[in-house]
Amino acid sequence: MTSVSIIGGSGYGGGELLRLLLSHPHGEVKQVTSRSHLGEYVYQVHPNLRKRTQLKFSDPVALEPVDILFLAQPHGQAQHHIDEHAKLAPKIIDLAADFRLRDAGFYEQWYGEKHAAPEWLSKFVYGLPELHRAELASASYVSGVGCNATASNLALLPLVKAGLLDFSSPVIIEIKVGSSESGAEGNQGSHHAERANVIRTFSAFGHRHTAEVIQEMCVPAERVSLTMTAVDLVRGVLATVHAKVKQGVTTKDLWKAYRAVASENPFVRVVKEQRGIYRVPEPKILAGTNYADLGFELDESNGHVVSMCAIDNLMKGAAGSAVQCMNLVMGWEETTGLEFMGLHPI
Amino acid sequence: MTSVSIIGGSGYGGGELLRLLLSHPHGEVKQVTSRSHLGEYVYQVHPNLRKRTQLKFSDPVALEPVDILFLAQPHGQAQHHIDEHAKLAPKIIDLAADFRLRDAGFYEQWYGEKHAAPEWLSKFVYGLPELHRAELASASYVSGVGCNATASNLALLPLVKAGLLDFSSPVIIEIKVGSSESGAEGNQGSHHAERANVIRTFSAFGHRHTAEVIQEMCVPAERVSLTMTAVDLVRGVLATVHAKVKQGVTTKDLWKAYRAVASENPFVRVVKEQRGIYRVPEPKILAGTNYADLGFELDESNGHVVSMCAIDNLMKGAAGSAVQCMNLVMGWEETTGLEFMGLHPI
Amino acid sequence: MTSVSIIGGSGYGGGELLRLLLSHPHGEVKQVTSRSHLGEYVYQVHPNLRKRTQLKFSDPVALEPVDILFLAQPHGQAQHHIDEHAKLAPKIIDLAADFRLRDAGFYEQWYGEKHAAPEWLSKFVYGLPELHRAELASASYVSGVGCNATASNLALLPLVKAGLLDFSSPVIIEIKVGSSESGAEGNQGSHHAERANVIRTFSAFGHRHTAEVIQEMCVPAERVSLTMTAVDLVRGVLATVHAKVKQGVTTKDLWKAYRAVASENPFVRVVKEQRGIYRVPEPKILAGTNYADLGFELDESNGHVVSMCAIDNLMKGAAGSAVQCMNLVMGWEETTGLEFMGLHPI
Amino acid sequence: MTSVSIIGGSGYGGGELLRLLLSHPHGEVKQVTSRSHLGEYVYQVHPNLRKRTQLKFSDPVALEPVDILFLAQPHGQAQHHIDEHAKLAPKIIDLAADFRLRDAGFYEQWYGEKHAAPEWLSKFVYGLPELHRAELASASYVSGVGCNATASNLALLPLVKAGLLDFSSPVIIEIKVGSSESGAEGNQGSHHAERANVIRTFSAFGHRHTAEVIQEMCVPAERVSLTMTAVDLVRGVLATVHAKVKQGVTTKDLWKAYRAVASENPFVRVVKEQRGIYRVPEPKILAGTNYADLGFELDESNGHVVSMCAIDNLMKGAAGSAVQCMNLVMGWEETTGLEFMGLHPI
């Protein structure tokens, strides 16, 4: 068995990671840290784990060496301790935003502060297997992925990979998100009485995840925007991309591009049905799964394409991709431990 | 007292209209028709009206002459009976889509069928007071407004009125809607177990309400699109418009344009706060009110403007605007009977 | 106009009170206090009030004399300042729990602390008009009502008033509540991601509102229990009472008892339909209204009666009853300012 | 591999069963029937199964022999075809109500019609392993369990097994349920706009599942009642039982009784925490799992016990228990294929 530990296990990303690792056939969880819940059983914070583990939250200062170390802390912490962490484990997989961007200047531009460990940026591989599968096979350090960036990047992937987009037109990405995105601590607007029933466009421009779309998809920075709207749901993201295809591109071309991506990637599916209730990608049925469901519509009269990607923000947008990366890093079957199909109805 | 009757009172629009008319100081409801609920007390279908009226649903064939006749039927019925209806009342206010478009050819293009009473199209005034207040004062026939069109048109109004938009760029309107939009009959996907928790982009292009945006805002047809996404909410629409402003337009110009529209229209408010939970327009707090809340953000670096409009689809998007039109048509104070402030929290 | 001020206006009860008073024909709001939101516009906290008032939150130490003073603070504050408050206004209406119980010993038993102003307890009238209408007409000091107590007491009222209950059997009251009950500050479990979708029986016994049921309904203390379950809703309480009727009591007797209460009280309705969707009392359609909807079922074979009462916890369970009491205290029509019918669908 | 087929696979129970069987290591699904969706891919109805199976719905008349036949039809069909079904498979596991009751007269009393195959009633074992584990090991025919009955029976199990209840007092079971209980077809009140936000006590007495509580727990029929309240949730049931313990029974006795049941049953857990958000059983975190979470509170002053059981109605209350029974019938490890831990947050 491969030994793994998690730093920052009381948050939503950490809890989801723990769930996955507890049922992973090759990994054995040694320690899970939490300062605020030190000494408590992990199932007291993550009640789904009751009767499945007797682990307690331990102190991050008492971490022992392991084969793989997962970092699931709030953004901005890992970069200050990465040298220490690297002494504990030969492989590190981060879930936060600390090592997602390859360029220190670009990081500063989007995060408004200097990076604390710029020399580490080039050592990390961006942790989305659909974009970096080959590199991940030989990586030691894997970054997290932004959940909104992931939905956006995967909605763009078939179009970008097949070279179908006309980047002289804007790429407008409308993202709808559930409340678990705000993290276990929540914020002023997280109170159920205020957050229930919302359609709240809380960020029109400038969301930090935009940087990952620019970096990974090579969309011109001045053309792309992510607009974030909170809706009444706990888990889930839907990215709806509006862009323009090159002249002459047809629906048939799109089918080909989307099917190609789905066939190359075990967790990508194309959802485009003519009948039934579930004709388009929807995040609700993805809760707990690692799937990214893609769909599209093209207005051939003017080249306007709408591309959709639905994911579970805590899975494909965080812990699920992290485990998928672990599988690739370790040379295990890519889907190991990520077999849950999701529920219907839900 | 002015006598009014409602044809089609068992649907959501009809029920909301009835609620408003029952507490209107100048109108007296004579008859409310429903074939499917004939003879039932209206409060058995609209339980909020219990102890407020002993009216029963009557047969549409037994309608008696009144001062004002409201039509609240499903789309496509009024145009076949408009001549009969006109014999019953000197004033007619429709809530459906039958008389919204001024041009029969344009109607056929968007509704896929010939209009049954094209000679009537020019007699109707489009029932959005914010666009046609003066005309409504002398109108006999008032059309309904599409709820999604209304949110879109009001989001565009300050920009269009002040001439700030660059129409050579696309106008992408992302609309999020609640379940009451599908009407009291619902559809295959309305079952709570399927409809709860959804983020479902059910129409990427081609929604019929687009025609009203083209007609009323003079946006070039090939530039504008309405993309519809269903979310978990009963009442409410948020339209988030993405467009490009003309070169040199600043945030200050936008403030001026939005404030002008709000000051001219009693039901328009600008919501753009720097603190608190409610910084942007949100439909949830508008349930039952006739307000349209507007907000905006401008990226001055590239001219990308995001304009938002939140409404209650059954009020400002249907029955509320209809009563506001009645007030104008009859020369009453525009806000009469529409004073409900809405609830917080909700 | 009668001048009124509100101490503690930033909470949910205070906000609802403000909404009601702003549209009340006889009351004029002078001041609304809030320490935490001092100087902010009230509409920044209660966004439904935008464009309806330019009032700002003022400092409680700068209160000026008024005709009626409303206290809408968290429990436990008013009893420490009641002498000062009484100097500011001849009439005081509290919304909190400070003066609900008539007996200082009983208060200590349920609240676990000595009352700070026991001499004031007998000066207050319990603020539920359905129980104390006559006394309220000549009262100067009116207490608040517990929302859960109100739903329970009104569910019991027809049975108790008609003397139909057999108090040798237990009176089990199952109460389901929305998230606004936890107040604007919320608590550990209020985060939307944790609070959404819950069915959480958070209090099996011992809820403080039980004391008001014992006091007002004279149910033997050892027989009655309130069990509280949180569900996914913002506003609303449903109390489902299980009790035993005296031998020989029939469904017909119950109809008579419930109808009598409904006919004597403008805000009480009996909901017991054989068809349609809304056959029983439901809180959702009561949002924003002052109604208490009652329903019942009797198993004549064993005398088990189920009595239900649905209310909006912020209205009939708090601010609505407070305004109704104001109307009675001032000799105004009881329903003034409380005419909102509620919405369907919602 | 053991071959299995499902009759009635387009409903919610059938879909859930299919999900479980597709990932079961010992079972291979041969056919899934549906008349209304004949020829469609199963993933078009159950979108969570996309990319996991290429099965199509087949015609029930074309069923081939298998090792195990699951019946997942609406109630009332299986009893008319049980002889035919028995020719197709040596083992039959039903999910409906047709064979739950052992006595034909008792069936008629609760279902209001004569049973069509009374001779079969004694051949079936009631399919709740926590009550009939030993019998199931040698059973050929296994009945379904009512979801509400299961939550009630498991809430009662520790109390009944340890002989702690005083059956001279009433046993009042308050059950709160999600919308998937009404089945994939739904009913008049299932429309999201009507069903969202509800607290709707739709059945005060006489729910058919009561019969299973009487039969399995031996509670006197005249003492027990199930009261059903619909709340805003898709999956989940919480049963809150109110009963009286025998004189002298203490909280310590209850702890012992509940722990005993949890230790004997792999899917039963006791949830009774002093801190954190999840102190009591809650259905939301059980979605997709086979767990039954139990909790209790005792008022030692009067013997009033509140016992709670939370389950996923489609899992422990239907398909999960059915698969658990299959495991027992076939001699496989009881928890096989039921390892999903559930999600937090959700």
mmCIF file of C-alpha atoms in Angstrom, chain B residues 67-270:
data_model
loop_
_atom_site.group_PDB
_atom_site.id
_atom_site.type_symbol
_atom_site.label_atom_id
_atom_site.label_comp_id
_atom_site.label_asym_id
_atom_site.label_seq_id
_atom_site.Cartn_x
_atom_site.Cartn_y
_atom_site.Cartn_z
ATOM 1 C CA ASP B 67 -65.090 47.724 -18.825
ATOM 2 C CA ILE B 68 -61.800 45.844 -19.089
ATOM 3 C CA LEU B 69 -61.181 42.300 -20.229
ATOM 4 C CA PHE B 70 -57.947 40.548 -19.329
ATOM 5 C CA LEU B 71 -56.831 37.587 -21.393
ATOM 6 C CA ALA B 72 -54.633 35.168 -19.477
ATOM 7 C CA GLN B 73 -54.831 32.078 -21.632
ATOM 8 C CA PRO B 74 -52.033 29.947 -23.019
ATOM 9 C CA HIS B 75 -50.441 31.365 -26.164
ATOM 10 C CA GLY B 76 -52.307 30.960 -29.414
ATOM 11 C CA GLN B 77 -55.900 31.168 -28.232
ATOM 12 C CA ALA B 78 -56.619 34.898 -28.039
ATOM 13 C CA GLN B 79 -55.908 35.560 -31.723
ATOM 14 C CA HIS B 80 -58.719 33.197 -32.697
ATOM 15 C CA HIS B 81 -61.322 34.928 -30.539
ATOM 16 C CA ILE B 82 -60.243 38.527 -30.507
ATOM 17 C CA ASP B 83 -63.260 39.750 -32.460
ATOM 18 C CA GLU B 84 -65.673 38.179 -29.956
ATOM 19 C CA HIS B 85 -63.637 39.470 -27.030
ATOM 20 C CA ALA B 86 -63.689 42.980 -28.444
ATOM 21 C CA LYS B 87 -67.485 42.927 -28.373
ATOM 22 C CA LEU B 88 -67.423 42.327 -24.640
ATOM 23 C CA ALA B 89 -65.162 45.160 -23.571
ATOM 24 C CA PRO B 90 -63.840 48.467 -24.893
ATOM 25 C CA LYS B 91 -60.443 47.754 -23.327
ATOM 26 C CA ILE B 92 -58.513 44.510 -23.646
ATOM 27 C CA ILE B 93 -55.255 43.637 -21.943
ATOM 28 C CA ASP B 94 -53.640 40.395 -23.038
ATOM 29 C CA LEU B 95 -50.978 38.504 -21.104
ATOM 30 C CA ALA B 96 -50.096 35.981 -23.792
ATOM 31 C CA ALA B 97 -47.855 36.252 -26.839
ATOM 32 C CA ASP B 98 -50.608 36.641 -29.428
ATOM 33 C CA PHE B 99 -50.318 40.366 -29.999
ATOM 34 C CA ARG B 100 -46.797 41.231 -28.949
ATOM 35 C CA LEU B 101 -45.256 41.518 -32.389
ATOM 36 C CA ARG B 102 -46.284 44.302 -34.720
ATOM 37 C CA ASP B 103 -45.491 42.543 -37.983
ATOM 38 C CA ALA B 104 -47.302 39.427 -39.184
ATOM 39 C CA GLY B 105 -44.296 38.216 -41.129
ATOM 40 C CA PHE B 106 -42.042 38.621 -38.137
ATOM 41 C CA TYR B 107 -44.611 36.719 -36.073
ATOM 42 C CA GLU B 108 -44.632 33.859 -38.557
ATOM 43 C CA GLN B 109 -40.845 33.770 -38.580
ATOM 44 C CA TRP B 110 -40.603 33.308 -34.816
ATOM 45 C CA TYR B 111 -43.766 31.346 -34.059
ATOM 46 C CA GLY B 112 -43.678 29.083 -37.082
ATOM 47 C CA GLU B 113 -47.279 29.688 -38.070
ATOM 48 C CA LYS B 114 -49.414 32.339 -39.712
ATOM 49 C CA HIS B 115 -51.056 34.771 -37.343
ATOM 50 C CA ALA B 116 -54.827 34.244 -37.198
ATOM 51 C CA ALA B 117 -55.743 37.910 -36.865
ATOM 52 C CA PRO B 118 -52.978 39.955 -38.475
ATOM 53 C CA GLU B 119 -55.221 42.999 -38.844
ATOM 54 C CA TRP B 120 -55.286 43.304 -35.049
ATOM 55 C CA LEU B 121 -51.510 43.470 -34.591
ATOM 56 C CA SER B 122 -51.297 47.177 -35.232
ATOM 57 C CA LYS B 123 -54.100 47.958 -32.810
ATOM 58 C CA PHE B 124 -52.185 46.652 -29.809
ATOM 59 C CA VAL B 125 -49.600 48.584 -27.850
ATOM 60 C CA TYR B 126 -46.725 46.543 -26.440
ATOM 61 C CA GLY B 127 -47.511 46.372 -22.734
ATOM 62 C CA LEU B 128 -44.292 47.530 -21.135
ATOM 63 C CA PRO B 129 -44.856 50.992 -19.628
ATOM 64 C CA GLU B 130 -41.138 51.684 -19.413
ATOM 65 C CA LEU B 131 -41.096 51.630 -23.229
ATOM 66 C CA HIS B 132 -44.572 52.838 -24.195
ATOM 67 C CA ARG B 133 -45.965 54.921 -21.363
ATOM 68 C CA ALA B 134 -47.312 57.704 -23.547
ATOM 69 C CA GLU B 135 -48.976 55.408 -26.068
ATOM 70 C CA LEU B 136 -50.576 53.360 -23.334
ATOM 71 C CA ALA B 137 -52.379 56.418 -22.015
ATOM 72 C CA SER B 138 -54.577 56.375 -25.086
ATOM 73 C CA ALA B 139 -54.555 52.669 -25.917
ATOM 74 C CA SER B 140 -57.569 50.393 -26.079
ATOM 75 C CA TYR B 141 -55.669 47.184 -26.671
ATOM 76 C CA VAL B 142 -52.553 46.213 -24.782
ATOM 77 C CA SER B 143 -50.394 43.191 -25.472
ATOM 78 C CA GLY B 144 -48.617 41.022 -22.969
ATOM 79 C CA VAL B 145 -44.877 40.993 -22.481
ATOM 80 C CA GLY B 146 -42.610 37.994 -22.477
ATOM 81 C CA CYS B 147 -41.050 37.633 -19.040
ATOM 82 C CA ASN B 148 -37.617 36.876 -20.462
ATOM 83 C CA ALA B 149 -38.001 39.644 -23.012
ATOM 84 C CA THR B 150 -38.880 42.076 -20.243
ATOM 85 C CA ALA B 151 -35.830 41.247 -18.166
ATOM 86 C CA SER B 152 -33.716 41.554 -21.312
ATOM 87 C CA ASN B 153 -35.274 44.759 -22.554
ATOM 88 C CA LEU B 154 -35.007 46.489 -19.204
ATOM 89 C CA ALA B 155 -31.386 45.378 -18.826
ATOM 90 C CA LEU B 156 -30.737 46.938 -22.242
ATOM 91 C CA LEU B 157 -32.899 50.025 -21.814
ATOM 92 C CA PRO B 158 -30.390 52.390 -20.144
ATOM 93 C CA LEU B 159 -27.690 51.395 -22.611
ATOM 94 C CA VAL B 160 -29.889 51.683 -25.678
ATOM 95 C CA LYS B 161 -31.665 54.849 -24.613
ATOM 96 C CA ALA B 162 -28.362 56.612 -23.989
ATOM 97 C CA GLY B 163 -26.928 55.244 -27.231
ATOM 98 C CA LEU B 164 -23.982 53.606 -25.496
ATOM 99 C CA LEU B 165 -23.892 50.243 -27.244
ATOM 100 C CA ASP B 166 -21.693 49.179 -30.125
ATOM 101 C CA PHE B 167 -24.027 46.928 -32.103
ATOM 102 C CA SER B 168 -21.250 45.553 -34.273
ATOM 103 C CA SER B 169 -20.459 43.228 -31.355
ATOM 104 C CA PRO B 170 -22.776 40.449 -30.220
ATOM 105 C CA VAL B 171 -25.376 40.988 -27.522
ATOM 106 C CA ILE B 172 -25.427 37.819 -25.510
ATOM 107 C CA ILE B 173 -28.208 37.526 -22.981
ATOM 108 C CA GLU B 174 -27.925 34.780 -20.396
ATOM 109 C CA ILE B 175 -31.209 34.255 -18.643
ATOM 110 C CA LYS B 176 -31.799 32.176 -15.524
ATOM 111 C CA VAL B 177 -35.355 31.268 -14.702
ATOM 112 C CA GLY B 178 -37.519 29.633 -12.078
ATOM 113 C CA SER B 179 -40.030 26.840 -12.528
ATOM 114 C CA SER B 180 -43.176 28.951 -12.651
ATOM 115 C CA GLU B 181 -42.131 29.964 -16.169
ATOM 116 C CA SER B 182 -43.241 26.587 -17.443
ATOM 117 C CA GLY B 183 -46.811 27.389 -16.444
ATOM 118 C CA ALA B 184 -49.256 25.652 -14.132
ATOM 119 C CA GLU B 185 -49.410 22.616 -16.388
ATOM 120 C CA GLY B 186 -45.675 22.081 -16.326
ATOM 121 C CA ASN B 187 -43.930 19.715 -18.675
ATOM 122 C CA GLN B 188 -42.000 16.473 -18.706
ATOM 123 C CA GLY B 189 -39.134 17.951 -16.738
ATOM 124 C CA SER B 190 -41.238 19.761 -14.130
ATOM 125 C CA HIS B 191 -41.484 16.874 -11.658
ATOM 126 C CA HIS B 192 -39.857 18.117 -8.474
ATOM 127 C CA ALA B 193 -37.486 15.144 -8.297
ATOM 128 C CA GLU B 194 -36.147 16.057 -11.746
ATOM 129 C CA ARG B 195 -36.464 19.838 -11.573
ATOM 130 C CA ALA B 196 -35.020 20.412 -8.087
ATOM 131 C CA ASN B 197 -31.336 21.343 -7.949
ATOM 132 C CA VAL B 198 -31.076 21.891 -11.690
ATOM 133 C CA ILE B 199 -28.787 24.112 -13.644
ATOM 134 C CA ARG B 200 -30.231 23.231 -17.041
ATOM 135 C CA THR B 201 -29.447 25.270 -20.143
ATOM 136 C CA PHE B 202 -32.576 24.162 -21.948
ATOM 137 C CA SER B 203 -32.438 26.627 -24.846
ATOM 138 C CA ALA B 204 -29.194 27.922 -26.293
ATOM 139 C CA PHE B 205 -30.744 29.932 -29.124
ATOM 140 C CA GLY B 206 -34.031 30.663 -30.751
ATOM 141 C CA HIS B 207 -36.261 31.352 -27.755
ATOM 142 C CA ARG B 208 -39.383 33.148 -29.001
ATOM 143 C CA HIS B 209 -38.938 36.033 -26.590
ATOM 144 C CA THR B 210 -35.904 37.031 -28.642
ATOM 145 C CA ALA B 211 -38.312 38.534 -31.166
ATOM 146 C CA GLU B 212 -39.521 41.041 -28.582
ATOM 147 C CA VAL B 213 -35.966 42.147 -27.869
ATOM 148 C CA ILE B 214 -35.313 42.674 -31.543
ATOM 149 C CA GLN B 215 -38.562 44.574 -32.035
ATOM 150 C CA GLU B 216 -38.445 46.748 -28.929
ATOM 151 C CA MET B 217 -34.718 47.414 -28.563
ATOM 152 C CA CYS B 218 -33.853 47.517 -32.267
ATOM 153 C CA VAL B 219 -30.913 45.215 -31.670
ATOM 154 C CA PRO B 220 -29.804 43.662 -34.965
ATOM 155 C CA ALA B 221 -31.388 40.213 -35.168
ATOM 156 C CA GLU B 222 -28.188 38.471 -36.174
ATOM 157 C CA ARG B 223 -26.329 39.905 -33.162
ATOM 158 C CA VAL B 224 -28.653 39.038 -30.310
ATOM 159 C CA SER B 225 -29.212 35.725 -28.575
ATOM 160 C CA LEU B 226 -31.124 34.658 -25.486
ATOM 161 C CA THR B 227 -29.790 31.597 -23.714
ATOM 162 C CA MET B 228 -32.134 30.116 -21.147
ATOM 163 C CA THR B 229 -31.023 28.229 -18.053
ATOM 164 C CA ALA B 230 -33.445 26.762 -15.527
ATOM 165 C CA VAL B 231 -32.397 26.958 -11.878
ATOM 166 C CA ASP B 232 -33.937 25.873 -8.588
ATOM 167 C CA LEU B 233 -36.374 28.669 -7.824
ATOM 168 C CA VAL B 234 -40.094 29.091 -8.327
ATOM 169 C CA ARG B 235 -40.470 32.774 -9.191
ATOM 170 C CA GLY B 236 -37.875 34.960 -10.762
ATOM 171 C CA VAL B 237 -35.802 35.795 -13.798
ATOM 172 C CA LEU B 238 -32.348 37.242 -13.995
ATOM 173 C CA ALA B 239 -31.128 38.460 -17.360
ATOM 174 C CA THR B 240 -27.383 38.996 -17.576
ATOM 175 C CA VAL B 241 -26.544 40.880 -20.760
ATOM 176 C CA HIS B 242 -23.051 40.846 -22.244
ATOM 177 C CA ALA B 243 -22.433 43.559 -24.805
ATOM 178 C CA LYS B 244 -19.839 46.083 -25.911
ATOM 179 C CA VAL B 245 -20.054 49.812 -25.298
ATOM 180 C CA LYS B 246 -18.865 52.387 -27.776
ATOM 181 C CA GLN B 247 -15.280 53.496 -27.481
ATOM 182 C CA GLY B 248 -14.691 55.910 -24.647
ATOM 183 C CA VAL B 249 -17.815 55.091 -22.663
ATOM 184 C CA THR B 250 -17.023 55.100 -18.945
ATOM 185 C CA THR B 251 -18.562 53.743 -15.751
ATOM 186 C CA LYS B 252 -19.653 57.273 -14.993
ATOM 187 C CA ASP B 253 -21.628 57.391 -18.246
ATOM 188 C CA LEU B 254 -23.337 54.177 -17.272
ATOM 189 C CA TRP B 255 -24.263 55.463 -13.811
ATOM 190 C CA LYS B 256 -25.896 58.435 -15.483
ATOM 191 C CA ALA B 257 -27.820 56.305 -17.949
ATOM 192 C CA TYR B 258 -29.077 53.836 -15.337
ATOM 193 C CA ARG B 259 -30.044 56.515 -12.852
ATOM 194 C CA ALA B 260 -31.979 58.359 -15.544
ATOM 195 C CA VAL B 261 -34.071 55.287 -16.301
ATOM 196 C CA ALA B 262 -34.661 54.622 -12.605
ATOM 197 C CA SER B 263 -35.781 58.159 -11.968
ATOM 198 C CA GLU B 264 -38.239 58.134 -14.863
ATOM 199 C CA ASN B 265 -39.819 54.826 -13.916
ATOM 200 C CA PRO B 266 -41.369 54.128 -10.537
ATOM 201 C CA PHE B 267 -40.684 50.389 -10.683
ATOM 202 C CA VAL B 268 -37.065 50.545 -11.838
ATOM 203 C CA ARG B 269 -34.282 50.586 -9.248
ATOM 204 C CA VAL B 270 -30.518 50.566 -9.603
#
